[in-house]
Tab-separated table of C-alpha atoms in Angstrom:
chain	number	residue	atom	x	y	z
A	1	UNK	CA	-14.503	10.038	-15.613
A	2	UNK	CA	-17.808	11.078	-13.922
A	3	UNK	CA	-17.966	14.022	-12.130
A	4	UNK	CA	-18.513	14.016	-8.399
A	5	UNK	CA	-20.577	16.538	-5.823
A	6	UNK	CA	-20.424	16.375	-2.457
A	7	UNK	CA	-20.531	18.777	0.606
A	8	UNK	CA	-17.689	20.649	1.496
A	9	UNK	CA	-18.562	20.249	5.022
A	10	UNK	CA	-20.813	18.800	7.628
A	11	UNK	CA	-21.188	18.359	11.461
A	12	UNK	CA	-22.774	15.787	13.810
A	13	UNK	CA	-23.015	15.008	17.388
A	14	UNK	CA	-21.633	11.611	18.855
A	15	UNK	CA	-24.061	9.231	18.291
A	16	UNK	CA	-25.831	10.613	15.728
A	17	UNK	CA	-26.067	8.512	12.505
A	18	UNK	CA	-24.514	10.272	9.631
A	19	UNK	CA	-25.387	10.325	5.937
A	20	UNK	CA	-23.130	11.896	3.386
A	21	UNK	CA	-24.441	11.916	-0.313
A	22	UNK	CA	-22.632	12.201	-3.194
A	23	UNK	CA	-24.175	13.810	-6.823
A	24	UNK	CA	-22.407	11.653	-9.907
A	25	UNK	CA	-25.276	12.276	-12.822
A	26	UNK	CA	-22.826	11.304	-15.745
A	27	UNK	CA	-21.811	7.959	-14.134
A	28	UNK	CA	-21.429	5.509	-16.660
A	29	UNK	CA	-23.145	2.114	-17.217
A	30	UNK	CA	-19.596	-0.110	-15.712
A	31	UNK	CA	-18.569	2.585	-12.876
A	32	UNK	CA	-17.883	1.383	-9.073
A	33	UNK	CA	-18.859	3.508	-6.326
A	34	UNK	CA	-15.601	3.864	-3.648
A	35	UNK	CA	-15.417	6.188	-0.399
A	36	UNK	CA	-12.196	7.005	1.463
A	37	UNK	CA	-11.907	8.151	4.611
A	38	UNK	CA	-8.964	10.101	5.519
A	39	UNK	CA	-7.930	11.118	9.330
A	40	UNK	CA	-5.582	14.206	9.950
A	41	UNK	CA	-1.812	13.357	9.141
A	42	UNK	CA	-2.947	10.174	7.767
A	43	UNK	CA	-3.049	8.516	4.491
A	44	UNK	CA	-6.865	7.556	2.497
A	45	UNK	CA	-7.983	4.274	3.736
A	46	UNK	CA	-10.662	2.349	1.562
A	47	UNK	CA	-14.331	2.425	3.571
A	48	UNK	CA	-16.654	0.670	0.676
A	49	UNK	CA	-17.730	0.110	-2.802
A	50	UNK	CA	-21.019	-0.791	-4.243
A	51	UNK	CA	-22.223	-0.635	-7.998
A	52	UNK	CA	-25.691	-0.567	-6.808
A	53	UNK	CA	-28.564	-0.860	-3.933
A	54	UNK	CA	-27.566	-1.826	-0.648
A	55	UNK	CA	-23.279	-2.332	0.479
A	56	UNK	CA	-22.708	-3.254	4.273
A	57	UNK	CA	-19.918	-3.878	5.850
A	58	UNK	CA	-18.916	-2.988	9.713
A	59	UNK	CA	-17.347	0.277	9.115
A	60	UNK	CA	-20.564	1.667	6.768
A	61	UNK	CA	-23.344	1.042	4.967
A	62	UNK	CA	-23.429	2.517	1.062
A	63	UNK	CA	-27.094	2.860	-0.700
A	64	UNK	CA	-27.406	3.456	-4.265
A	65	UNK	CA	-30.542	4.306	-5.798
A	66	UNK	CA	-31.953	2.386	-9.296
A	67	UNK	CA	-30.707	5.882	-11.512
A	68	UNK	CA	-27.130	5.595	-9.565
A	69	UNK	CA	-27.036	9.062	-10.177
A	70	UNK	CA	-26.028	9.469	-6.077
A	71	UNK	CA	-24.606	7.935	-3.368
A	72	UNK	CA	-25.125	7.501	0.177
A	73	UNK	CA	-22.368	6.927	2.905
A	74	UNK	CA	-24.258	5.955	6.237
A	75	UNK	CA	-22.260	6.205	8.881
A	76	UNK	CA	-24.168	4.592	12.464
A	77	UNK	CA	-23.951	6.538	15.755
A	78	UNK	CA	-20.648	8.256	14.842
A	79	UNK	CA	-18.296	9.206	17.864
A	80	UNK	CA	-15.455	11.681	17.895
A	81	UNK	CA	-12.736	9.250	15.836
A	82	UNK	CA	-15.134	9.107	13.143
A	83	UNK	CA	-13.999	12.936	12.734
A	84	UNK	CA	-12.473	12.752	9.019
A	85	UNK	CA	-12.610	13.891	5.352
A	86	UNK	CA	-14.735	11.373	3.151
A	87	UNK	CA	-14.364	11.029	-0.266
A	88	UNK	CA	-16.502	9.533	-2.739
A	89	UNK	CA	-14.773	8.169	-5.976
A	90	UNK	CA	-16.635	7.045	-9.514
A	91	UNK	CA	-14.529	5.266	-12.009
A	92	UNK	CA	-14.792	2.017	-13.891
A	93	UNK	CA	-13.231	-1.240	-12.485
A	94	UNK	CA	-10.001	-2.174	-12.203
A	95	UNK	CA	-6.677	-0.670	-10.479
A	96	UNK	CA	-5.409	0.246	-13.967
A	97	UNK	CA	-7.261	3.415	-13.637
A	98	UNK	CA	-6.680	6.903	-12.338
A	99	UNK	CA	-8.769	7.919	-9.277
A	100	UNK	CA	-9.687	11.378	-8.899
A	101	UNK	CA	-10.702	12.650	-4.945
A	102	UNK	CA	-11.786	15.746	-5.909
A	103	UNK	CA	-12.082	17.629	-2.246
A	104	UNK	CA	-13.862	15.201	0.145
A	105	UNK	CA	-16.115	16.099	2.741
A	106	UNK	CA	-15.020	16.931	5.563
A	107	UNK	CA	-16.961	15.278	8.666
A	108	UNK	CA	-16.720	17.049	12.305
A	109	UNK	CA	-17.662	15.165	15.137
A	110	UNK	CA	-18.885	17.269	18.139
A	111	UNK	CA	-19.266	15.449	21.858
B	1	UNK	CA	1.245	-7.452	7.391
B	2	UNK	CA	3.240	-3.956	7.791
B	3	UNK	CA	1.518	-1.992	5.058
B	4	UNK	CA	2.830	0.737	3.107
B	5	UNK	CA	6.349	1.374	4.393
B	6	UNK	CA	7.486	5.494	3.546
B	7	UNK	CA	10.527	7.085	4.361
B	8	UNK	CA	11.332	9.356	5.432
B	9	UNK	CA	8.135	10.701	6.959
B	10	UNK	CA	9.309	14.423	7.594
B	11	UNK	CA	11.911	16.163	4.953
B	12	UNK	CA	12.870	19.949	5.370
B	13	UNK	CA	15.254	20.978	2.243
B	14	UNK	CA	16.693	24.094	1.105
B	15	UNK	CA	15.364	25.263	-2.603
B	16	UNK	CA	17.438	23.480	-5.162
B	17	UNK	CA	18.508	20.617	-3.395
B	18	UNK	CA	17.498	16.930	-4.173
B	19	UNK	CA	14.707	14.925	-2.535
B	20	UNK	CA	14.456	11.265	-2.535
B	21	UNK	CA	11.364	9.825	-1.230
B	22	UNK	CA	11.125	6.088	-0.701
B	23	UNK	CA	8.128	3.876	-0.570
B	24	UNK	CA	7.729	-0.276	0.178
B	25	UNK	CA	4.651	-1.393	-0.887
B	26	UNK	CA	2.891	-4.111	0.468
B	27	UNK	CA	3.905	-7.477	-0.530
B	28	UNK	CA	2.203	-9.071	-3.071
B	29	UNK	CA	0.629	-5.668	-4.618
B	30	UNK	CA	1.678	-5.371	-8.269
B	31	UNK	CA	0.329	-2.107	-8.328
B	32	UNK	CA	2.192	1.508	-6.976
B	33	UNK	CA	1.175	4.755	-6.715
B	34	UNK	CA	2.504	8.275	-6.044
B	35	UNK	CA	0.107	10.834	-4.970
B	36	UNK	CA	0.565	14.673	-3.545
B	37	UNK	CA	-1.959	16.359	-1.387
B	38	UNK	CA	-1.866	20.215	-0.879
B	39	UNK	CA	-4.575	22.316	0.369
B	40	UNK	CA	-5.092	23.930	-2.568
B	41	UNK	CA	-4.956	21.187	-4.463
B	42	UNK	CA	-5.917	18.477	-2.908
B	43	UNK	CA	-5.001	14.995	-3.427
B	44	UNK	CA	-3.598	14.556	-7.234
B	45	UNK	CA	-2.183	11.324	-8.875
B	46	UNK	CA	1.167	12.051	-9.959
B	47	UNK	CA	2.458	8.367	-11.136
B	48	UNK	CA	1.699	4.662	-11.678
B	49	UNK	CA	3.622	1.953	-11.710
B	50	UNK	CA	2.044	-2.235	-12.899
B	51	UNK	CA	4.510	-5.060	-12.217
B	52	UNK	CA	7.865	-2.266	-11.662
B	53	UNK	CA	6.584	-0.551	-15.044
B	54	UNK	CA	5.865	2.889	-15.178
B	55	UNK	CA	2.187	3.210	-16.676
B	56	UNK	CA	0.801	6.770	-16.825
B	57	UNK	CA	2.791	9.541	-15.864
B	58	UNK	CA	0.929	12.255	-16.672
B	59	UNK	CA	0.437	13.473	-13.418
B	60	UNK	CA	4.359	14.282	-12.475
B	61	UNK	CA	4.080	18.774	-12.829
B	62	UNK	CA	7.689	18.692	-14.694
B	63	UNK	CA	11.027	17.350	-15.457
B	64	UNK	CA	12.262	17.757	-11.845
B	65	UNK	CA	10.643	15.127	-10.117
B	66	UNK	CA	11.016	11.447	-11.364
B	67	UNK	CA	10.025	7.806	-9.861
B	68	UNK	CA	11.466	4.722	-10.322
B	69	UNK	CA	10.700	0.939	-9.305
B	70	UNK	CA	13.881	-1.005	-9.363
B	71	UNK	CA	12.111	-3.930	-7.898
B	72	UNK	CA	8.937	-5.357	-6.443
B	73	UNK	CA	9.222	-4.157	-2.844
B	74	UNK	CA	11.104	-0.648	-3.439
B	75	UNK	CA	10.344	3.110	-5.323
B	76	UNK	CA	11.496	5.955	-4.992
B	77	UNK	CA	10.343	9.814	-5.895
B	78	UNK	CA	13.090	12.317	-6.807
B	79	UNK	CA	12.424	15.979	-7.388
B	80	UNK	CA	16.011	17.613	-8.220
B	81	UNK	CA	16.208	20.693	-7.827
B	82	UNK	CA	13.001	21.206	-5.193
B	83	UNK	CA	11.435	24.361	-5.145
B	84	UNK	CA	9.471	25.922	-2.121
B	85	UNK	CA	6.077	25.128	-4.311
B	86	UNK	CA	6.687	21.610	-4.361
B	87	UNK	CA	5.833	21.391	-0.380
B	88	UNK	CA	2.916	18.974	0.198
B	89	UNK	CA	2.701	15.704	1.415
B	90	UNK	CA	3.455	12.579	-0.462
B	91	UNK	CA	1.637	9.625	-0.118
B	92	UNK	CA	2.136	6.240	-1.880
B	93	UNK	CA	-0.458	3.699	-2.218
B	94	UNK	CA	-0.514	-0.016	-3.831
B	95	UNK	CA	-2.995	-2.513	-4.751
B	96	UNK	CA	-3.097	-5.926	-6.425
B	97	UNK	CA	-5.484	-5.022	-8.801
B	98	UNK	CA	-8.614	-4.806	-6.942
B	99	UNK	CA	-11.687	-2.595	-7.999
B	100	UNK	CA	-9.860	0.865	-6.435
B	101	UNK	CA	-8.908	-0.628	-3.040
B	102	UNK	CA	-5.597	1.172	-2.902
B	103	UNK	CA	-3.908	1.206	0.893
B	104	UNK	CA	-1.729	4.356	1.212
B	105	UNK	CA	1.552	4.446	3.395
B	106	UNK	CA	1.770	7.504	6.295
B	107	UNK	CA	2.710	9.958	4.036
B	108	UNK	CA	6.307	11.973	3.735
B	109	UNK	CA	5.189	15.571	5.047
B	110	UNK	CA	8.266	17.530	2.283
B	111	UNK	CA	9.008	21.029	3.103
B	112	UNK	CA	11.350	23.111	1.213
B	113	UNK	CA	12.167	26.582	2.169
């Protein structure tokens, strides 16, 4: 499984956009991209995946450069909910397959 | 739909008494997962279940805790006897094989003293 780096921590302002990267150099050639958010006293919940360039959806955006040796997580003009650990998970498709969180980052959201 | 059903979702216990944990997954899923999240740890796979059948089980720390899946819609997670270490939350999760779109239940918050 590839390895994963992010920041232990960061902070913001509401409305800021946010952008948390994510280091995976030994990701192999058939490996998804998948970020979880998780809220306090609350399970993981499935943000987005990509495999590579651009992912959209209406939660985040997710940009992954040609090497796909990192990861983006945009977040747009966060506000105070968006207050969370993130997690960025590498691993090859498939449910059949054991998904490692590693620590997350966890993202504060000041007013 | 409901989601991921757990019960119960707060468990105190004295050391060396049982703990069942109970999880409904989402109908349809024909995946189920177990997962514990400590600080110190932070969130680790303990067990896997495809279609009822246990697949990898590598993650369970020892002989005292053990899962089932009777059935499509039920599991449970036993640890006999608990031990103050085994405090943590538990969180199950399905999926119907999607590329690692799990959704996780509430959590059972365990504490044993």
């Amino acid at each position: 499984l590839a390895k994963t780096t992010q920041p232990i921590s960061m902070d913001s302002y509401e409305g800021q956009e946010v952008n948390i990267t994510c280091s995976h150099n030994n990701i192999a050639t058939n490996d998804y991209i998948t970020w979880y958010q998780q809220f306090p006293s609350q399970g993981p919940r499935f943000i987005i995946q990509g495999y590579k360039t651009k992912v959209t959806n209406e939660v985040a955006s997710l940009f992954i450069p040609a090497d796909r040796k990192s990861s983006t997580l945009s977040l747009p003009r966060v506000s105070l909910s968006d207050t969370a650990v993130y997690y960025c998970l590498v691993a090859p498709p498939g449910s059949n397959y054991k998904l490692t969180f590693g620590k997350g980052t966890l993202l504060t959201v000041n007013p | 739909d409901a989601g991921v059903i757990q019960s119960p979702r707060h468990e105190v216990t004295e050391m060396g008494q049982e703990v069942t944990l109970r999880c409904k997954p989402i109908s349809g899923h024909d995946y189920l997962f177990w997962y514990r999240q400590t600080m110190m740890r932070g969130l680790e796979l303990l067990i896997y279940f495809n279609n009822n059948v246990p697949i990898d089980d590598s993650g369970m720390p020892e002989d005292r805790f053990s899962a089932k899946m009777p059935n499509a819609s039920f599991s449970t997670l036993k640890i006999q006897p608990s031990e103050p270490r085994d405090s943590a939350v538990y969180f199950c999760a399905s999926t119907t094989g999607g590329y690692h779109e799990q959704y996780f239940g509430p959590g059972t918050r365990l504490t044993v003293t």
